[in-house]
Coordinates of C-alpha atoms and ligand atoms in Angstrom, one line a residue:
M1 CA 17.9 18.8 -10.1
Q2 CA 20.8 16.2 -10.7
N3 CA 20.3 14.5 -13.9
R4 CA 21.0 11.0 -13.8
T5 CA 21.0 8.0 -16.2
Y6 CA 20.2 4.8 -15.5
R7 CA 20.6 1.9 -18.0
L8 CA 18.2 -1.2 -17.5
A9 CA 18.2 -4.7 -17.9
M10 CA 14.9 -6.4 -17.7
I11 CA 14.3 -10.5 -16.7
G12 CA 11.0 -11.4 -17.8
F13 CA 8.5 -9.9 -20.2
G14 CA 5.3 -11.0 -19.5
S15 CA 2.2 -8.7 -18.5
V16 CA 3.9 -6.8 -16.2
G17 CA 7.5 -6.6 -18.1
Q18 CA 5.6 -5.4 -21.0
G19 CA 3.4 -3.1 -18.7
F20 CA 6.4 -1.2 -17.8
V21 CA 7.9 -1.3 -21.6
Q22 CA 4.6 0.9 -22.2
I23 CA 5.0 3.1 -19.5
L24 CA 8.9 3.6 -20.7
Q25 CA 7.2 4.2 -24.2
R26 CA 4.6 6.7 -23.4
R27 CA 6.8 8.5 -20.5
A28 CA 10.3 8.2 -20.7
D29 CA 11.1 11.4 -22.5
W30 CA 8.2 13.4 -20.1
I31 CA 10.2 11.6 -17.2
N32 CA 13.6 13.3 -18.2
E33 CA 12.4 17.0 -18.5
R34 CA 10.7 16.3 -15.0
Y35 CA 12.9 14.4 -13.0
G36 CA 15.9 14.7 -14.5
V37 CA 16.2 10.9 -14.6
A38 CA 17.2 9.7 -17.9
L39 CA 15.8 6.2 -18.5
S40 CA 17.1 3.5 -21.4
L41 CA 16.1 -0.3 -21.8
V42 CA 19.3 -1.8 -23.2
G43 CA 18.4 -5.2 -23.0
V44 CA 15.8 -8.1 -21.8
A45 CA 15.7 -11.8 -21.1
T46 CA 13.4 -14.4 -20.7
R47 CA 13.9 -18.1 -20.6
R48 CA 11.0 -19.2 -23.3
A49 CA 11.1 -16.7 -25.9
G50 CA 15.5 -15.8 -25.5
G51 CA 16.2 -12.1 -25.1
V52 CA 18.6 -9.4 -26.7
S53 CA 20.4 -6.8 -25.5
N54 CA 21.7 -3.5 -27.4
P55 CA 23.4 -0.6 -25.5
D56 CA 22.4 1.5 -27.5
G57 CA 19.2 1.1 -26.2
L58 CA 15.9 -1.3 -27.4
D59 CA 13.5 0.1 -30.0
L60 CA 10.4 -0.4 -27.5
A61 CA 7.6 -0.5 -30.3
A62 CA 9.6 -3.7 -31.7
L63 CA 10.4 -4.9 -28.5
L64 CA 6.2 -5.1 -28.0
R65 CA 5.6 -6.7 -31.4
A66 CA 8.1 -9.7 -30.4
A67 CA 6.5 -10.1 -27.2
E68 CA 3.1 -10.6 -28.8
Q69 CA 4.6 -13.2 -31.0
H70 CA 6.9 -14.8 -28.4
D71 CA 9.8 -14.2 -30.5
M72 CA 12.8 -11.9 -29.9
S73 CA 15.2 -13.1 -32.5
Q74 CA 14.0 -10.2 -35.2
L75 CA 15.0 -7.5 -33.2
D76 CA 18.3 -5.8 -33.3
G77 CA 20.9 -6.7 -30.9
T78 CA 22.9 -9.2 -29.4
K79 CA 21.1 -12.4 -28.8
T80 CA 20.6 -14.5 -25.8
T81 CA 18.7 -17.5 -24.2
D82 CA 20.1 -17.5 -20.6
P83 CA 18.8 -15.3 -18.3
Q84 CA 21.2 -15.8 -16.0
A85 CA 24.4 -15.3 -18.4
F86 CA 22.9 -12.2 -19.6
I87 CA 23.1 -10.5 -16.3
N88 CA 26.6 -11.7 -16.2
Q89 CA 27.5 -10.4 -19.0
V90 CA 24.6 -7.0 -19.8
E91 CA 26.3 -3.5 -18.9
A92 CA 23.3 -1.9 -16.9
D93 CA 22.9 0.0 -13.7
V94 CA 19.3 -2.1 -12.7
L95 CA 17.8 -5.1 -13.1
V96 CA 14.0 -4.9 -13.6
E97 CA 13.3 -8.4 -12.4
V98 CA 9.9 -9.7 -13.5
S99 CA 10.3 -13.3 -13.9
S100 CA 7.5 -15.5 -12.8
T101 CA 7.0 -15.7 -9.1
D102 CA 7.6 -19.1 -7.3
L103 CA 6.4 -19.0 -3.5
D104 CA 7.9 -22.2 -2.7
S105 CA 11.3 -21.7 -4.0
G106 CA 11.9 -18.6 -5.1
E107 CA 14.0 -19.3 -7.7
P108 CA 15.2 -18.7 -10.1
A109 CA 14.3 -15.0 -9.3
T110 CA 16.5 -15.1 -6.0
S111 CA 19.3 -16.0 -8.4
Y112 CA 18.6 -13.2 -10.3
I113 CA 18.6 -10.6 -8.4
R114 CA 21.8 -12.2 -6.2
T115 CA 24.0 -12.0 -9.2
A116 CA 22.3 -8.5 -9.9
F117 CA 24.4 -7.5 -6.6
G118 CA 27.3 -9.4 -7.5
R119 CA 27.8 -7.2 -10.7
G120 CA 26.9 -4.2 -8.6
M121 CA 23.3 -3.4 -10.4
H122 CA 20.5 -2.2 -8.2
V123 CA 17.3 -4.3 -8.1
V124 CA 13.8 -3.6 -8.8
T125 CA 11.5 -6.0 -8.5
A126 CA 7.5 -7.2 -8.7
N127 CA 8.3 -10.6 -7.9
K128 CA 6.5 -11.8 -4.5
G129 CA 8.5 -14.8 -4.4
P130 CA 12.2 -13.7 -3.6
L131 CA 10.8 -11.0 -1.1
A132 CA 8.7 -13.2 0.8
L133 CA 11.3 -16.2 1.6
H134 CA 14.3 -14.0 1.5
G135 CA 13.2 -10.6 2.0
P136 CA 15.2 -9.3 5.0
T137 CA 19.0 -11.0 3.6
L138 CA 18.0 -9.9 0.3
L139 CA 18.1 -6.1 1.8
Q140 CA 21.3 -7.0 4.0
E141 CA 22.8 -8.3 0.9
A142 CA 22.1 -5.3 -1.3
R143 CA 23.2 -3.6 1.3
A144 CA 26.5 -5.2 1.5
A145 CA 27.0 -4.8 -2.0
G146 CA 26.4 -0.8 -2.0
V147 CA 23.0 -1.1 -4.1
Q148 CA 19.4 -0.5 -3.6
L149 CA 16.1 -2.9 -3.5
G150 CA 13.5 -2.0 -4.8
Y151 CA 10.1 -4.4 -4.1
E152 CA 7.0 -2.0 -4.0
G153 CA 5.0 -3.6 -6.7
T154 CA 5.1 -7.1 -4.5
V155 CA 2.6 -5.5 -2.6
M156 CA -0.9 -4.3 -4.1
S157 CA 1.1 -3.4 -7.2
G158 CA 1.6 0.3 -7.9
T159 CA -0.4 1.3 -4.8
P160 CA 2.4 2.4 -2.8
A161 CA 1.0 -0.2 0.3
L162 CA 5.0 -0.9 1.5
R163 CA 6.5 2.7 1.1
L164 CA 3.0 3.9 3.3
G165 CA 4.1 1.7 6.0
W166 CA 8.0 2.1 6.0
S167 CA 8.2 5.2 5.0
D168 CA 5.2 7.8 5.4
L169 CA 4.2 5.9 8.4
A170 CA 7.9 6.1 10.3
G171 CA 8.1 7.3 13.8
C172 CA 4.3 4.9 14.1
E173 CA 4.5 1.7 15.7
L174 CA 2.6 -0.3 13.2
R175 CA 0.4 -2.5 15.2
E176 CA -1.8 -4.2 12.3
A177 CA -2.4 -4.6 9.2
R178 CA -5.2 -5.7 7.2
G179 CA -6.3 -5.5 4.0
I180 CA -7.7 -6.7 0.6
L181 CA -4.3 -8.0 -0.8
N182 CA -5.3 -10.4 -3.8
G183 CA -7.0 -8.7 -6.8
T184 CA -7.8 -11.7 -8.3
T185 CA -10.3 -12.9 -5.8
N186 CA -11.5 -9.9 -5.2
Y187 CA -12.5 -10.0 -9.1
I188 CA -14.0 -12.8 -8.5
L189 CA -16.2 -12.5 -5.5
T190 CA -17.3 -8.9 -6.4
Q191 CA -18.5 -10.8 -10.1
M192 CA -20.1 -13.6 -8.3
E193 CA -22.4 -10.6 -6.2
S194 CA -23.2 -10.0 -9.4
G195 CA -24.4 -13.3 -10.2
L196 CA -21.7 -14.3 -12.3
S197 CA -20.2 -18.3 -12.0
Y198 CA -17.2 -19.0 -9.7
A199 CA -15.4 -20.6 -13.0
G200 CA -16.6 -17.8 -15.5
A201 CA -15.2 -14.7 -13.0
L202 CA -11.9 -17.2 -12.8
Q203 CA -12.1 -17.0 -16.7
E204 CA -12.1 -13.3 -16.7
A205 CA -9.9 -12.4 -13.9
Q206 CA -7.2 -14.6 -16.1
R207 CA -8.0 -13.0 -19.3
L208 CA -7.6 -9.7 -17.6
G209 CA -4.3 -10.4 -16.5
Y210 CA -5.4 -10.6 -12.6
A211 CA -4.4 -14.1 -12.0
E212 CA -1.1 -16.1 -11.6
T213 CA 0.3 -18.3 -14.2
D214 CA -1.4 -21.4 -12.1
P215 CA -4.6 -19.2 -10.4
T216 CA -4.5 -22.1 -7.7
G217 CA -2.0 -19.4 -6.2
D218 CA -5.0 -17.0 -5.4
V219 CA -8.1 -18.5 -5.7
G220 CA -5.5 -20.9 -2.7
G221 CA -5.2 -17.8 -0.8
H222 CA -1.0 -18.6 -1.5
D223 CA -0.5 -15.3 -3.2
A224 CA -1.9 -12.8 -0.5
A225 CA -0.6 -15.4 2.4
G226 CA 2.7 -14.2 0.3
K227 CA 2.1 -10.4 0.6
A228 CA 1.2 -11.1 4.2
V229 CA 4.8 -12.5 4.8
I230 CA 6.1 -9.9 3.0
L231 CA 4.1 -7.1 4.7
A232 CA 5.1 -8.8 8.3
N233 CA 8.8 -9.1 7.5
M234 CA 9.8 -6.3 5.9
L235 CA 7.4 -3.7 7.5
F236 CA 7.0 -5.5 11.2
D237 CA 10.0 -6.9 11.9
A238 CA 9.0 -10.2 11.5
R239 CA 10.9 -13.7 10.4
L240 CA 7.8 -15.7 8.8
R241 CA 7.6 -17.8 6.2
P242 CA 4.6 -18.4 4.2
A243 CA 4.0 -22.2 5.8
D244 CA 3.7 -19.8 8.7
V245 CA 0.6 -18.3 7.8
Q246 CA -2.8 -19.1 8.6
R247 CA -4.7 -19.4 5.3
T248 CA -7.9 -20.2 3.6
G249 CA -8.8 -19.2 0.1
I250 CA -11.6 -19.0 -1.6
T251 CA -13.1 -21.8 -3.2
G252 CA -15.1 -23.3 -0.5
I253 CA -17.4 -19.7 -1.3
T254 CA -20.5 -20.8 -3.4
S255 CA -22.9 -18.6 -5.4
D256 CA -25.5 -19.7 -2.0
D257 CA -22.9 -18.4 0.5
V258 CA -22.6 -14.7 -1.5
A259 CA -26.4 -14.5 -2.0
E260 CA -26.8 -15.4 1.6
A261 CA -24.2 -12.9 2.9
R262 CA -26.0 -10.3 0.5
A263 CA -29.0 -11.0 1.9
A264 CA -28.0 -10.2 5.1
G265 CA -26.4 -7.1 4.2
E266 CA -22.7 -8.3 4.0
R267 CA -19.9 -9.3 1.9
W268 CA -17.4 -11.8 1.5
K269 CA -13.9 -10.2 1.5
L270 CA -10.2 -12.6 1.7
I271 CA -8.9 -10.6 4.5
A272 CA -5.2 -10.7 5.4
H273 CA -4.0 -9.9 9.0
V274 CA -0.5 -9.0 10.6
Q275 CA -0.7 -8.7 13.8
R276 CA 1.9 -7.6 16.5
D277 CA 1.4 -9.4 19.7
G278 CA 4.1 -8.3 22.1
D279 CA 7.3 -9.6 20.6
A280 CA 4.9 -12.3 18.2
V281 CA 3.8 -11.3 14.5
T282 CA 1.2 -13.5 13.1
A283 CA -0.2 -13.2 9.9
S284 CA -3.5 -14.9 8.7
V285 CA -5.5 -15.4 4.9
Q286 CA -9.1 -16.2 5.3
P287 CA -12.5 -15.4 3.6
M288 CA -14.7 -13.7 6.1
R289 CA -18.2 -11.5 5.6
L290 CA -18.0 -7.5 6.7
P291 CA -21.1 -5.8 6.7
V292 CA -21.3 -3.5 3.6
S293 CA -21.0 -0.5 6.1
H294 CA -16.9 -1.3 6.7
P295 CA -14.6 0.4 4.9
L296 CA -12.9 -2.5 2.9
A297 CA -16.5 -4.1 2.3
G298 CA -16.3 -1.2 -0.5
V299 CA -13.5 -2.8 -2.3
G300 CA -14.4 -4.0 -5.6
G301 CA -13.0 -5.6 -8.2
A302 CA -9.7 -6.5 -9.0
T303 CA -8.7 -3.4 -6.3
N304 CA -7.2 -3.7 -3.5
A305 CA -6.9 -1.7 0.0
I306 CA -4.7 -1.7 3.6
T307 CA -5.6 -0.4 6.5
F308 CA -2.7 0.1 8.9
T309 CA -3.5 0.6 12.7
T310 CA -0.8 2.3 14.4
D311 CA 0.3 3.4 17.6
L312 CA 0.1 7.6 16.9
L313 CA -2.3 8.3 13.8
G314 CA -5.1 5.3 14.6
D315 CA -6.1 3.6 11.6
V316 CA -4.6 4.7 8.2
T317 CA -6.0 3.1 5.4
L318 CA -5.2 2.8 1.2
I319 CA -7.2 1.7 -1.2
G320 CA -6.0 1.5 -5.0
P321 CA -5.0 -1.2 -8.0
G322 CA -3.7 -4.6 -6.9
A323 CA -3.0 -5.8 -10.0
G324 CA -2.4 -5.5 -13.7
G325 CA 0.3 -5.0 -16.2
V326 CA 0.7 -0.9 -16.0
A327 CA -0.7 -0.7 -12.5
T328 CA 2.7 -3.4 -11.4
G329 CA 4.8 -1.3 -14.2
F330 CA 4.5 1.6 -12.4
A331 CA 5.8 0.3 -9.1
L332 CA 8.8 -0.6 -10.9
L333 CA 9.3 2.7 -11.8
S334 CA 8.2 4.3 -8.8
D335 CA 11.2 1.8 -7.5
I336 CA 13.7 3.8 -10.1
L337 CA 12.5 7.0 -9.4
A338 CA 14.0 6.6 -5.8
L339 CA 16.9 5.3 -6.3
P340 CA 20.0 7.5 -5.3
Ligands
HSE401 N1 -2.2 -12.5 -9.1 C1 -1.9 -11.1 -8.3 C2 -3.7 -10.7 -7.5 C3 -1.7 -10.5 -9.5 O1 -3.9 -11.1 -7.8 O2 -3.3 -9.7 -7.0 C4 -0.6 -9.3 -8.1 O3 0.2 -9.5 -7.0

């Protein structure tokens, strides 16, 4: 086994960034023993709480305490207030990009990623904006710069949906993908079945860290549409934009609708669908009533699922966590462990 060392610099320190640091705190020694990969977090920068870098590695426990207090000023190291300047200066091998998602502009994350490529850094990200808007282009830019772009966490958090489609099913033609790709809405629909109100269930999803900063992106189906675009463009060779996805969210689903479906032996699920049709690829997101016997109907809470329909294997289904700090932090780790 060839030993490798990666100095990591992180942009953003919300629930995903903190989940990743918690994993490093618990696992870095074990990862080094097991895989021969030494990981050292040498810097973190945020737009709101400032940032800090230290070439000897940051104190992870102190960093997590600082995140709770939204203040990095007490940490040992060089302070920074500008993430872009931080990427330009930090001496690191990998940029861990987990700043907040903007599915309309993809910024500032896309610029952060490009700056890192320009400095010869690999990038791992869970940020849907850059991938949904510029995925294939960013991948080409990474190749041209001789670095890797890891983006497993953009769809189904750490559950390896993209890796399954791209790598494990390589050699099959992917004809369709159908899935529950948004944890917040699946959690809300599941809680509504247990009698909770829509508003109460949404509040709980926010408290548990599943929802986006602005949860209208979840309940309106934008988040699932962004993920459908990532699947379409990165696995089905399409060139869709989020606006191309025919999209309906769950805001129109009432407690009465949920009860009516239940009485009929059915469940509401927000289903994202990507389909190849000749040379064209289309994508949609819409709430659907599925019989409880349907495999996707049994997927409850923030859990996600995807079924790939392939030519050689038929249907292949993957079920697993779709949101949450540690679950998405794991996706970043899996991308780092896959680096050359
Ligand atoms: N808000 C997203 C969800 C987070 O609920 O699925 C993971 O992308």
